[in-house]
Short mmCIF file of C-alpha atoms in Angstrom, two decimals:
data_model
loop_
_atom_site.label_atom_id
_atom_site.label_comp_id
_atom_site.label_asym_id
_atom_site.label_seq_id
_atom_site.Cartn_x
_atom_site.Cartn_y
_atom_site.Cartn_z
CA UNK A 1215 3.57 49.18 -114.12
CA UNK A 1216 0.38 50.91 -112.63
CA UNK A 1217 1.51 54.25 -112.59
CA UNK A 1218 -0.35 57.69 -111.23
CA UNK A 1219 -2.67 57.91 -114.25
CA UNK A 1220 -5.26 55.24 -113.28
CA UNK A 1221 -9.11 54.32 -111.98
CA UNK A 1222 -11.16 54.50 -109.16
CA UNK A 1223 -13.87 52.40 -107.49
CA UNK A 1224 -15.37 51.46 -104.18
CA UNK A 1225 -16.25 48.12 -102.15
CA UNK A 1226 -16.66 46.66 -98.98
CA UNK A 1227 -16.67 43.17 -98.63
CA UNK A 1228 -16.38 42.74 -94.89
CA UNK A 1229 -17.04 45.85 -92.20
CA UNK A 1230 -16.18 45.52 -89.06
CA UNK A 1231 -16.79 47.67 -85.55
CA UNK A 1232 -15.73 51.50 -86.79
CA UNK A 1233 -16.90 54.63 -85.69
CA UNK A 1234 -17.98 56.79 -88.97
CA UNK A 1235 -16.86 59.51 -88.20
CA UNK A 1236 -13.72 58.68 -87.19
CA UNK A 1237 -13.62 57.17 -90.55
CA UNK A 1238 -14.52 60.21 -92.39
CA UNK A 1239 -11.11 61.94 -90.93
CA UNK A 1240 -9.01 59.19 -92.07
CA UNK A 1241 -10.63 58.14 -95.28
CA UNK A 1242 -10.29 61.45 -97.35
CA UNK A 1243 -7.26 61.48 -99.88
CA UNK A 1244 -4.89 64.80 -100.38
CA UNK A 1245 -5.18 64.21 -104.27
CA UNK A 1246 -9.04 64.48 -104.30
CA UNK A 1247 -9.16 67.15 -102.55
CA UNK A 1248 -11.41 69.96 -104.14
CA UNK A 1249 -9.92 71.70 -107.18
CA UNK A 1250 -7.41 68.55 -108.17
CA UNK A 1251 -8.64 67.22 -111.99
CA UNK A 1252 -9.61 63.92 -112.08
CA UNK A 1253 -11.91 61.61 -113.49
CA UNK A 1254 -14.39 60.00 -111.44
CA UNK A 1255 -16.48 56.78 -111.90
CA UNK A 1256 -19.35 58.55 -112.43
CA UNK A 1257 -18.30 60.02 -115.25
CA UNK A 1258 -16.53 56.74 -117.00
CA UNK A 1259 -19.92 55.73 -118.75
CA UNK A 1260 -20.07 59.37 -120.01
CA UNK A 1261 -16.66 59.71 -122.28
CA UNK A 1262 -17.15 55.85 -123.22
CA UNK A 1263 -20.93 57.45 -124.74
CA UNK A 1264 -18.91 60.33 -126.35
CA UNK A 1265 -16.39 57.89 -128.08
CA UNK A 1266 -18.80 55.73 -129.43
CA UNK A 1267 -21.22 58.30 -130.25
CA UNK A 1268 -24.24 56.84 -128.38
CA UNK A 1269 -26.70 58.96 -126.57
CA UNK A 1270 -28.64 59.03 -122.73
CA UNK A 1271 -31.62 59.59 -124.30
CA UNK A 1272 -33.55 55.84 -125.24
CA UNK A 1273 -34.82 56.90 -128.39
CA UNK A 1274 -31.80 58.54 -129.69
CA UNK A 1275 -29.42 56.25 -128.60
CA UNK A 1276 -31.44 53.59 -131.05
CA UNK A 1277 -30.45 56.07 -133.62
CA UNK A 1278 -27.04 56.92 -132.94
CA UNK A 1279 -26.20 53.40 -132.73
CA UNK A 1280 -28.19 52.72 -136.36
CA UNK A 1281 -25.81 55.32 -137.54
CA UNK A 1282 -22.99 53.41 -136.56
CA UNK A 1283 -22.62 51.07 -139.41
CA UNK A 1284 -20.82 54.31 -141.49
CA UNK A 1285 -18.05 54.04 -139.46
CA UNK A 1286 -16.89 50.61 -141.00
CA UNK A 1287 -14.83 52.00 -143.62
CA UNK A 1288 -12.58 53.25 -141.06
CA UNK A 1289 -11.54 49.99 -139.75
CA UNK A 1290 -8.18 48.37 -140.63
CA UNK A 1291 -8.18 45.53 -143.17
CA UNK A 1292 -4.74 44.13 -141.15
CA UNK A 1293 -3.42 44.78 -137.64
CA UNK A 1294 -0.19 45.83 -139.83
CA UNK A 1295 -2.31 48.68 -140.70
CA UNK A 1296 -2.77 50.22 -137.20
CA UNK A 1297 0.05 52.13 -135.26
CA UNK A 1298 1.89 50.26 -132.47
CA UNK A 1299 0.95 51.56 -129.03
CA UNK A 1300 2.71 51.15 -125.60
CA UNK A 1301 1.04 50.23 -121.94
CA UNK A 1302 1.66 53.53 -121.20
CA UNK A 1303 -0.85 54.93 -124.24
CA UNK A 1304 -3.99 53.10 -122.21
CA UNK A 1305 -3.08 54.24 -118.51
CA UNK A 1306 -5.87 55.23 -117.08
CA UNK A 1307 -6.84 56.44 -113.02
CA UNK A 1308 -10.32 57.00 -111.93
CA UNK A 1309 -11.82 58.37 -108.65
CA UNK A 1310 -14.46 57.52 -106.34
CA UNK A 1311 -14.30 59.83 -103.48
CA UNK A 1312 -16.74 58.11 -100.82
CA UNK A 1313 -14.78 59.77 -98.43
CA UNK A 1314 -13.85 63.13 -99.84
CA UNK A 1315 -17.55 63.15 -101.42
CA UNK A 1316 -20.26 62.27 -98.94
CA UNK A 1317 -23.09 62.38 -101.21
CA UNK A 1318 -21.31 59.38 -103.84
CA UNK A 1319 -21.94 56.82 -100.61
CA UNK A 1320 -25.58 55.83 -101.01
CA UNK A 1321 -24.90 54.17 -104.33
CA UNK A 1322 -22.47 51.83 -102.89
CA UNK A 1323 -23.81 51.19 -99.10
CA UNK A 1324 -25.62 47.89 -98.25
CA UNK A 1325 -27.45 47.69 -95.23
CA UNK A 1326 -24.50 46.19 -93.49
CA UNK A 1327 -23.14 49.54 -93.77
CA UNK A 1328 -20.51 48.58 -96.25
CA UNK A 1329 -19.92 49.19 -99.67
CA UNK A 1330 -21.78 46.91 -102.64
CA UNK A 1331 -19.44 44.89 -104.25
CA UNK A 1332 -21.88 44.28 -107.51
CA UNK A 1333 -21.44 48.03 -107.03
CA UNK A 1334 -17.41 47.58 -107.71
CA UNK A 1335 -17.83 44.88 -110.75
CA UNK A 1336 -20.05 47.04 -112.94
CA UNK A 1337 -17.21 49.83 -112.53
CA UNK A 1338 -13.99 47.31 -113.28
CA UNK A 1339 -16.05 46.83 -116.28
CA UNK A 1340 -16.61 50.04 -117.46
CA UNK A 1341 -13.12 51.02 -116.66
CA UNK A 1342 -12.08 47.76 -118.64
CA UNK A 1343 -14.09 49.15 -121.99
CA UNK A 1344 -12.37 53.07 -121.69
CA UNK A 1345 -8.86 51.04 -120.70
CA UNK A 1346 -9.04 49.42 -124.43
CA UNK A 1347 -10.41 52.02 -126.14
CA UNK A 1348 -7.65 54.26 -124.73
CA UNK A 1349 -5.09 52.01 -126.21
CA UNK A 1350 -7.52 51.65 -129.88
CA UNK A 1351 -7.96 55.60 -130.33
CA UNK A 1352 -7.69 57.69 -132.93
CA UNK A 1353 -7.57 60.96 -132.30
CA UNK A 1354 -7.91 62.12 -136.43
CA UNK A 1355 -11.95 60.58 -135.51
CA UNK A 1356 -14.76 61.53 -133.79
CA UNK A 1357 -15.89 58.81 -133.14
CA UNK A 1358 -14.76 54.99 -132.14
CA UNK A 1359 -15.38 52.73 -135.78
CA UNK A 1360 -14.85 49.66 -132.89
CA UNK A 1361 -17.52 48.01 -130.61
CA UNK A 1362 -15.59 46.94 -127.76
CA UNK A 1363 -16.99 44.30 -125.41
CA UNK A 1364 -15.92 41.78 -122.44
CA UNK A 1365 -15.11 38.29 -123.43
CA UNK A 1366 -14.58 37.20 -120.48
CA UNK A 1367 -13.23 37.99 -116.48
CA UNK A 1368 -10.14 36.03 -116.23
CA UNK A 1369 -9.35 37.24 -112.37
CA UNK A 1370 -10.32 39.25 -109.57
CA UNK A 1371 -8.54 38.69 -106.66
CA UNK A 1372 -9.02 40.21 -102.83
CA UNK A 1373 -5.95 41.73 -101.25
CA UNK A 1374 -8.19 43.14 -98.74
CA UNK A 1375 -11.17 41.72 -97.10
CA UNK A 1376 -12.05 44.72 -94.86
CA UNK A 1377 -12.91 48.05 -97.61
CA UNK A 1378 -14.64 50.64 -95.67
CA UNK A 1379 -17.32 52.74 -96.83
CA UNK A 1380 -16.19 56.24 -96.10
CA UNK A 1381 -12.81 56.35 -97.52
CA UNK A 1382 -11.56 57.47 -101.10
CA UNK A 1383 -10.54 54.73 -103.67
CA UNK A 1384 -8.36 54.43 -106.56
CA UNK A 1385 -8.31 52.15 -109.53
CA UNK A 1386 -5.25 52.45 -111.60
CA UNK A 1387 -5.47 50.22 -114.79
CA UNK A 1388 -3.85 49.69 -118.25
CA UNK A 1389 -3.60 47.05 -121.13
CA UNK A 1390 -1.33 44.39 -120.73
CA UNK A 1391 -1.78 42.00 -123.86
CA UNK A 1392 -2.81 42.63 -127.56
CA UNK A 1393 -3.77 39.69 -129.65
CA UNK A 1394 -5.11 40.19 -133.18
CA UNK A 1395 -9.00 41.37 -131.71
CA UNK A 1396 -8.75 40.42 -128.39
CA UNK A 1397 -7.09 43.17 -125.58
CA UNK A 1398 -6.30 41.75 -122.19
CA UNK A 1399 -6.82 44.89 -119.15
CA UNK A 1400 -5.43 44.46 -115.66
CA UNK A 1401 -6.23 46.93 -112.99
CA UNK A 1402 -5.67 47.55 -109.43
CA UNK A 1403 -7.39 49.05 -106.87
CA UNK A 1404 -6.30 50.75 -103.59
CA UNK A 1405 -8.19 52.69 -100.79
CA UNK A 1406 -7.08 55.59 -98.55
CA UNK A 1407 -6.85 54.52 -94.78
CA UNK A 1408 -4.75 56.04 -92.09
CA UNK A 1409 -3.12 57.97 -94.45
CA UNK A 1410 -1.92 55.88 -96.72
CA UNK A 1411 -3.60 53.89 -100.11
CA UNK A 1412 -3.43 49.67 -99.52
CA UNK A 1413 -4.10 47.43 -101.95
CA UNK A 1414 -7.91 45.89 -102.18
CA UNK A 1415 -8.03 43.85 -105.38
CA UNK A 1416 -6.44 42.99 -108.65
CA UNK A 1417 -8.40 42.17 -111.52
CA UNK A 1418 -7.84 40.87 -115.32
CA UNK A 1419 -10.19 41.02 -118.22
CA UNK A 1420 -10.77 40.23 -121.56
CA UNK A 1421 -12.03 42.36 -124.18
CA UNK A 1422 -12.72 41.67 -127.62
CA UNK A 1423 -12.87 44.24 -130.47
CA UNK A 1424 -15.62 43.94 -133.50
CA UNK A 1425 -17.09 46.36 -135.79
CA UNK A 1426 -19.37 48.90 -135.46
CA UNK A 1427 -22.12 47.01 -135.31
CA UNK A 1428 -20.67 44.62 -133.12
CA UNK A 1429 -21.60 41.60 -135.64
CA UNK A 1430 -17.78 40.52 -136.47
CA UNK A 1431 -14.19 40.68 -134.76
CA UNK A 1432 -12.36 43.91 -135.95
CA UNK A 1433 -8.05 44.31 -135.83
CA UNK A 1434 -6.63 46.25 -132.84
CA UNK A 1435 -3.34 47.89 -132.31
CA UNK A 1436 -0.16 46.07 -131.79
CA UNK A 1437 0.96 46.22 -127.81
CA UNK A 1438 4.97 46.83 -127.76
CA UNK A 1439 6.57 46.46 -125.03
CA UNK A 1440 8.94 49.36 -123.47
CA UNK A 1441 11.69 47.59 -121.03
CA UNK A 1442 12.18 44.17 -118.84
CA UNK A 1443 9.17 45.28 -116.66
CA UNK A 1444 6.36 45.56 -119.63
CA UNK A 1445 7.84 42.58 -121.70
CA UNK A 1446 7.58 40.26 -118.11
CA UNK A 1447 3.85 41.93 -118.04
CA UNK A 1448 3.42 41.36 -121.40
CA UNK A 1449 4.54 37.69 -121.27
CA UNK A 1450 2.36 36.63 -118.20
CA UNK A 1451 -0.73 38.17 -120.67
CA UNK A 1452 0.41 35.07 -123.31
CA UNK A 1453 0.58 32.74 -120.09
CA UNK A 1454 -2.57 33.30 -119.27
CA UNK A 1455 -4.12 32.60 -122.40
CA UNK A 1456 -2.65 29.79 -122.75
CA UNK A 1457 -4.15 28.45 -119.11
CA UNK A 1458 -7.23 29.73 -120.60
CA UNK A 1459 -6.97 27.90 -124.09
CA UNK A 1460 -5.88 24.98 -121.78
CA UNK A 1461 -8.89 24.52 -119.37
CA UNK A 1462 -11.12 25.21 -122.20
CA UNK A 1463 -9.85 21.90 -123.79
CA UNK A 1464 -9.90 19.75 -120.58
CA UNK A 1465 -13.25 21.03 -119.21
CA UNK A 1466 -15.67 18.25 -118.07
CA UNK A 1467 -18.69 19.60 -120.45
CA UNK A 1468 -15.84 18.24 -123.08
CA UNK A 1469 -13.76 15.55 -121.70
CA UNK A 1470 -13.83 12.83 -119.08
CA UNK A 1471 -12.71 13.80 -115.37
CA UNK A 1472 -9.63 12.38 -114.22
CA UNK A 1473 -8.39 9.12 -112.87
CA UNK A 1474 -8.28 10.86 -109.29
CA UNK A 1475 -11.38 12.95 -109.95
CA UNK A 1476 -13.08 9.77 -110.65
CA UNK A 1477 -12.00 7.84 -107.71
CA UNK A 1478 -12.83 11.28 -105.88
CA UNK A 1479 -16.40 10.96 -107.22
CA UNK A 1480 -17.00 7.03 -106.32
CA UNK A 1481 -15.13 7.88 -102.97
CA UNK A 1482 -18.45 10.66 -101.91
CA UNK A 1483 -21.03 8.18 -103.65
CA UNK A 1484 -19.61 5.00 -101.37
CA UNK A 1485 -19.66 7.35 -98.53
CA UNK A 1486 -23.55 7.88 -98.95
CA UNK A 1487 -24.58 3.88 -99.09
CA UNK A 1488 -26.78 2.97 -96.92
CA UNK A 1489 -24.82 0.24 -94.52
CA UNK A 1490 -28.56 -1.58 -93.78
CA UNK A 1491 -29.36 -2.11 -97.65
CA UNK A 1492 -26.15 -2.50 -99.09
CA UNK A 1493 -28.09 -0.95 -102.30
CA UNK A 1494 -27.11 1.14 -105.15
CA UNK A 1495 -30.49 2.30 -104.48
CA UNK A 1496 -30.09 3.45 -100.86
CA UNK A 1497 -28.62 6.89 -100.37
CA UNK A 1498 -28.01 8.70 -96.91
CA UNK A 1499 -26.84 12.20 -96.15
CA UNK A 1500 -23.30 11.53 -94.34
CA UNK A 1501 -22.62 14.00 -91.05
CA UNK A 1502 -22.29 17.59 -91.85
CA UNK A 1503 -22.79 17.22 -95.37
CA UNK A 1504 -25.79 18.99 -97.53
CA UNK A 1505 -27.21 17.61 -100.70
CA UNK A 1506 -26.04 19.59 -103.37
CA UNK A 1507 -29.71 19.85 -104.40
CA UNK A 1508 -30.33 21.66 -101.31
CA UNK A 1509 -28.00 24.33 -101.69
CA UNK A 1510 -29.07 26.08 -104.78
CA UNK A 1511 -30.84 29.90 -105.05
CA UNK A 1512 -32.56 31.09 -107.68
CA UNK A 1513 -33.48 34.67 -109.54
CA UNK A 1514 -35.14 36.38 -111.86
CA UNK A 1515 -34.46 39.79 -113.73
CA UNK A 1516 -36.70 41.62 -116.54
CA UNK A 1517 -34.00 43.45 -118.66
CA UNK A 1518 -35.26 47.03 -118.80
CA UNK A 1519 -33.77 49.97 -121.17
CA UNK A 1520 -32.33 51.74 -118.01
CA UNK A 1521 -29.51 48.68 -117.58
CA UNK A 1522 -28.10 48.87 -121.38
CA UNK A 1523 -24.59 49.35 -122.29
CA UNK A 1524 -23.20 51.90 -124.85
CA UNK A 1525 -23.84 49.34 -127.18
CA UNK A 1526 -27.78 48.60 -127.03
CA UNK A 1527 -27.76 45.32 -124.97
CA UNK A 1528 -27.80 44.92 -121.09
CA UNK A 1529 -24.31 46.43 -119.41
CA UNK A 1530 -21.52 43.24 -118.46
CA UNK A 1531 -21.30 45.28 -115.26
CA UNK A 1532 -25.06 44.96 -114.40
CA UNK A 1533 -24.86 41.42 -114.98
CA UNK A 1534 -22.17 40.45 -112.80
CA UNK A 1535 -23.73 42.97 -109.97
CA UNK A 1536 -26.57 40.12 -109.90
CA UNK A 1537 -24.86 37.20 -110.55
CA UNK A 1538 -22.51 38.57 -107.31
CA UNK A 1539 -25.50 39.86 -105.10
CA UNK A 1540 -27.01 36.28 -105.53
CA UNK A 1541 -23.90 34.11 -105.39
CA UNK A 1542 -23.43 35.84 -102.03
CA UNK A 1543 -26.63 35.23 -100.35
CA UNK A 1544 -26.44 31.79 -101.55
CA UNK A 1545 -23.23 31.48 -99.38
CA UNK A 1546 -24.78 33.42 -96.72
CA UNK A 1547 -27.75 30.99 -96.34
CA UNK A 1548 -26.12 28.23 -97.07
CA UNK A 1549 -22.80 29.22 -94.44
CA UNK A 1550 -25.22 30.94 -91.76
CA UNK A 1551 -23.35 33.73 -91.51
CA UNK A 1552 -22.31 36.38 -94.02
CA UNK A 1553 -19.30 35.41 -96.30
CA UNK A 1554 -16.40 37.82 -97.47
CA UNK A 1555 -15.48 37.53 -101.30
CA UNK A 1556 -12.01 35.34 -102.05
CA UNK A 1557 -11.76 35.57 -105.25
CA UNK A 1558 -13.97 35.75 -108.95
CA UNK A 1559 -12.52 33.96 -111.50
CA UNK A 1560 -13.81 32.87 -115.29
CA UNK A 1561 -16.95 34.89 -115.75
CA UNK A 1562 -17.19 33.88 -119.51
CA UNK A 1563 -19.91 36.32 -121.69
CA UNK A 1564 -21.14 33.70 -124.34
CA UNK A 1565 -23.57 35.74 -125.88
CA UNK A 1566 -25.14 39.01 -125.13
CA UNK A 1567 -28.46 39.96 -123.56
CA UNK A 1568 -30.63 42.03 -125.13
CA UNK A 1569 -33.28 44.47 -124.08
CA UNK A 1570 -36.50 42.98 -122.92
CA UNK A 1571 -34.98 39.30 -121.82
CA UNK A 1572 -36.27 37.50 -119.08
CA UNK A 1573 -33.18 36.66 -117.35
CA UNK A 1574 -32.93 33.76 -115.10
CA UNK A 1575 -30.25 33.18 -112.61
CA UNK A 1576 -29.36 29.96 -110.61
CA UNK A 1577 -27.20 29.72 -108.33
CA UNK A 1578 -25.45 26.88 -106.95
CA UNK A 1579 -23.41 25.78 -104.11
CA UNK A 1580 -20.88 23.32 -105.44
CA UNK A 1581 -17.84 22.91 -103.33
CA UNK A 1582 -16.75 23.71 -99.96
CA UNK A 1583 -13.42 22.98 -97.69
CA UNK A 1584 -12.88 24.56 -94.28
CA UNK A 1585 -14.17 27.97 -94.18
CA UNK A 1586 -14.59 28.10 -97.75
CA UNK A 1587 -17.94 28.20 -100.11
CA UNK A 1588 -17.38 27.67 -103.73
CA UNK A 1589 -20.65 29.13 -105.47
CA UNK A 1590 -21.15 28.95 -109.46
CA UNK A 1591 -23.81 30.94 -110.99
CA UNK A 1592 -25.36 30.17 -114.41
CA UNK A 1593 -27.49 32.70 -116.20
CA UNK A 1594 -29.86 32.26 -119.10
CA UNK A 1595 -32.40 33.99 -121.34
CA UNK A 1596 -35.66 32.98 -121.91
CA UNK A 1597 -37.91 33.38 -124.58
CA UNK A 1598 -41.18 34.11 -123.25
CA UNK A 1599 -43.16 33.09 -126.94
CA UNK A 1600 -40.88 29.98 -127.95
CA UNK A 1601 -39.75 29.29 -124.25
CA UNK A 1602 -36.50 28.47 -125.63
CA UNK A 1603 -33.46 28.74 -123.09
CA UNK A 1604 -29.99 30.16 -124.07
CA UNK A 1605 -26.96 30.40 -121.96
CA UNK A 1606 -25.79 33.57 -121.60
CA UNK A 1607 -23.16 33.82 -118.52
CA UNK A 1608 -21.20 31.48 -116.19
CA UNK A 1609 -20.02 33.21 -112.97
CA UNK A 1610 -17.19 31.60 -110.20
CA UNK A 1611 -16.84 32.77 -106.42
CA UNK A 1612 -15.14 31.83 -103.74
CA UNK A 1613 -16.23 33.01 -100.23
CA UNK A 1614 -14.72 32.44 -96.79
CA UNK A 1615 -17.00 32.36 -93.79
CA UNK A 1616 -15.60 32.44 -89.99
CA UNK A 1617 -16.15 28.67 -89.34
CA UNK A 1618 -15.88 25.53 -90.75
CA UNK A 1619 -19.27 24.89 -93.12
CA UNK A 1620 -20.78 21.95 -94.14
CA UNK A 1621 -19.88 19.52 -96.66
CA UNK A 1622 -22.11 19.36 -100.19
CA UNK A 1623 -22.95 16.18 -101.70
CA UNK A 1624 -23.41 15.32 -105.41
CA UNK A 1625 -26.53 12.52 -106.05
CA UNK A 1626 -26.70 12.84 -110.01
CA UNK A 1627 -23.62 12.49 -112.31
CA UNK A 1628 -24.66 15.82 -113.72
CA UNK A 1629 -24.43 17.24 -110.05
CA UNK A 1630 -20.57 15.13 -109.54
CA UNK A 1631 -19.01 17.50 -112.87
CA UNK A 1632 -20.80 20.38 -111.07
CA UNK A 1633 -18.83 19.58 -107.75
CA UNK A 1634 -15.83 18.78 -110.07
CA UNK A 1635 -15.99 22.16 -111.72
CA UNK A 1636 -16.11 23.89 -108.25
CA UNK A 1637 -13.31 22.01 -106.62
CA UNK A 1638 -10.90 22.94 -110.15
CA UNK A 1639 -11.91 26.76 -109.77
CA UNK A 1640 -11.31 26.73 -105.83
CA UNK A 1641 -8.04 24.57 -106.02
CA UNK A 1642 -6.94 27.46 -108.93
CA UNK A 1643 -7.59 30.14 -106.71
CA UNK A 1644 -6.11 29.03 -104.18
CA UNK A 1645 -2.70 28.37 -106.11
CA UNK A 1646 -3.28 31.62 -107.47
CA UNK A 1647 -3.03 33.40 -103.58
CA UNK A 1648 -0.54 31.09 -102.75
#
């Protein structure tokens, strides 16, 4: 379904032995060369301020955004209300020439000399936001009456684990599924190599529409589907929410673990008894294992003005950037050797974060097979005057390393559902690239 019309971003995962300048030849696209209209990532952020009305300026984007709550009495009282819109309405393609445009690179580049990857997830979300309010627009306004904002990252998922940093890329994304508020966005991105674009990544998300002041879920547009192509699309967007809907009900902060997760579990604590003792008491570290207490990172981030979204409260994309930067040198310290992203899976956004938080991010290693590190990544506000804690985020990645890493070891029951959770998200993507 990803036609011509859609977005652009860069990454690099992995960069290996390339001459740059060689690169530079190969990496520049015919369609961005100078004098082709486009838009580029740079400028997403900019039409999504002009739809919503919201300024660059601090003080007057306070304003603008106070001003906001006039435009409920354009929103629908029913989703019959709203004119049916097609996959082809929210099409969208977006450039980032690191090739074409030398002077875009130092955004993106990492020391490794590759491309930031935290870089890429703050523009999938951005291009997620325009993507739904592409298919929510009406053109008889001047402004959006809807606050649109991510619910949740269903899927990203690596085609390509090598994504130089010198060479043009080009998301392509559009909506896929339409519930009453909630909008479901796939996009895809591609890079230009040897001539040609390959595929890099696919990605889902989940937006959720609410009014103006963002305080309460608001009606969308119906999706229809035009031919066998959209309505399979279409149909995979109600299969997926009903996985979601699914693992929501059997997760382990919910229900018990399984019969074979449970024998799983006693199997790793048996393994750890101390053969001298023969005590419940007496716990030892098998071969190539790692307590899972051992393998954790930790961060901190004061949420200044510069990070906010169109909306007033710190940008999704800006949040996963971190949550991804420190996931990854979690795997990297605890591997040895620097991982390459498999796959990000169920970021859920449980509540926003507003200006001025003290964020706090942990990081924890809690699963591993073969080459593989499964890394979760909770995040958390605190208030500095009641020093009460509030979840805000829960982040999933899966890296692969280039040899086989050690196992990690659960002690505490709390740390077994952790090790539980990682082995669910790591079998799923794996099924998933299958």
């Amino acid at each position: 379904m990803f036609s011509p019309r859609v977005l652009k971003s860069a990454s690099s995962v992995v960069c290996r032995g390339f001459s740059m300048g060689q690169m530079s030849r190969q990496g520049k696209a015919p369609d961005m060369a100078e004098g082709n209209t486009y838009l580029l990532v740079s400028n997403v952020r900019n039409r999504l301020r002009e739809i919503v009305g919201a300024s660059t300026n601090w003080k007057d984007h306070q304003q603008a955004l106070a001003e906001r709550s006039s435009l409920s009495q354009y929103l629908a009282k029913s989703q019959e209300e709203l004119p049916t819109r097609t996959m082809k309405d929210s099409e969208i393609e977006v450039h980032l020439p690191l090739g074409t445009k030398p002077e875009l690179r130092e955004k993106y580049l990492n020391f490794h000399n590759s491309v930031r990857f935290g870089r890429i997830l703050e523009d999938l979300d951005s291009l997620a936001v325009l993507i739904c309010y592409s298919h929510t627009w009406n053109k008889d306004l001047n402004r959006s009456p809807l606050s649109i904002v991510t619910a949740l990252v269903d899927k990203i998922d690596m085609r390509k684990h090598i994504i130089y940093p010198d060479c043009d890329i080009k998301f392509k994304g559009h909506v896929t599924w339409v519930g009453k508020t909630s909008i479901e966005a796939k996009m895809h991105m591609t890079q230009y190599h040897d001539g040609v674009y390959t595929d890099v990544l696919d990605a889902t998300f989940v937006m959720v529409a609410r009014d103006p002041e963002n305080k309460r879920a608001a009606f969308i547009n119906p999706l229809k589907p035009d031919g066998p192509e959209e309505e399979a699309i279409f149909q995979q967007g109600e299969i997926n929410k009903k996985r979601r809907v699914e693992l929501s009900t059997a997760s382990l902060l919910k229900v018990a673990p399984t019969a074979e997760e449970r024998t799983l579990i006693h199997n790793l604590f048996l393994n750890t008894l101390d053969p001298r003792t023969i005590s419940f008491r007496g716990r030892t570290l098998p071969p190539n294992s790692v307590w899972m207490e051992d393998a954790k990172m930790k961060g901190l981030e004061i949420c200044h003005p510069q990070e906010r979204n169109i909306f007033n409260r710190i940008f999704g994309g800006f949040l996963m950037r971190k949550a991804y930067e420190l996931g990854w040198a979690n795997a990297c310290a605890f591997a040895g050797c620097r991982p390459s992203l498999v796959a990000v899976d169920d970021i859920v956004f449980r509540k926003p974060v507003e200006i001025g938080s003290l964020l706090l991010l942990s990081s924890q290693v809690c699963y591993t097979e073969g080459t593989h590190v499964q890394v979760r990544v909770h995040t958390e506000v605190l208030d500095p005057l009641t020093r009460q804690h509030s979840t805000t985020n829960v982040f999933h990645f899966t890296f692969r390393v280039e040899k086989d890493v050690s196992a990690v070891v659960p002690q505490s029951y709390g740390e077994s559902m952790l090790y539980l959770d990682g082995k669910r998200h790591f079998d799923e993507t794996m099924r998933s690239l299958s």
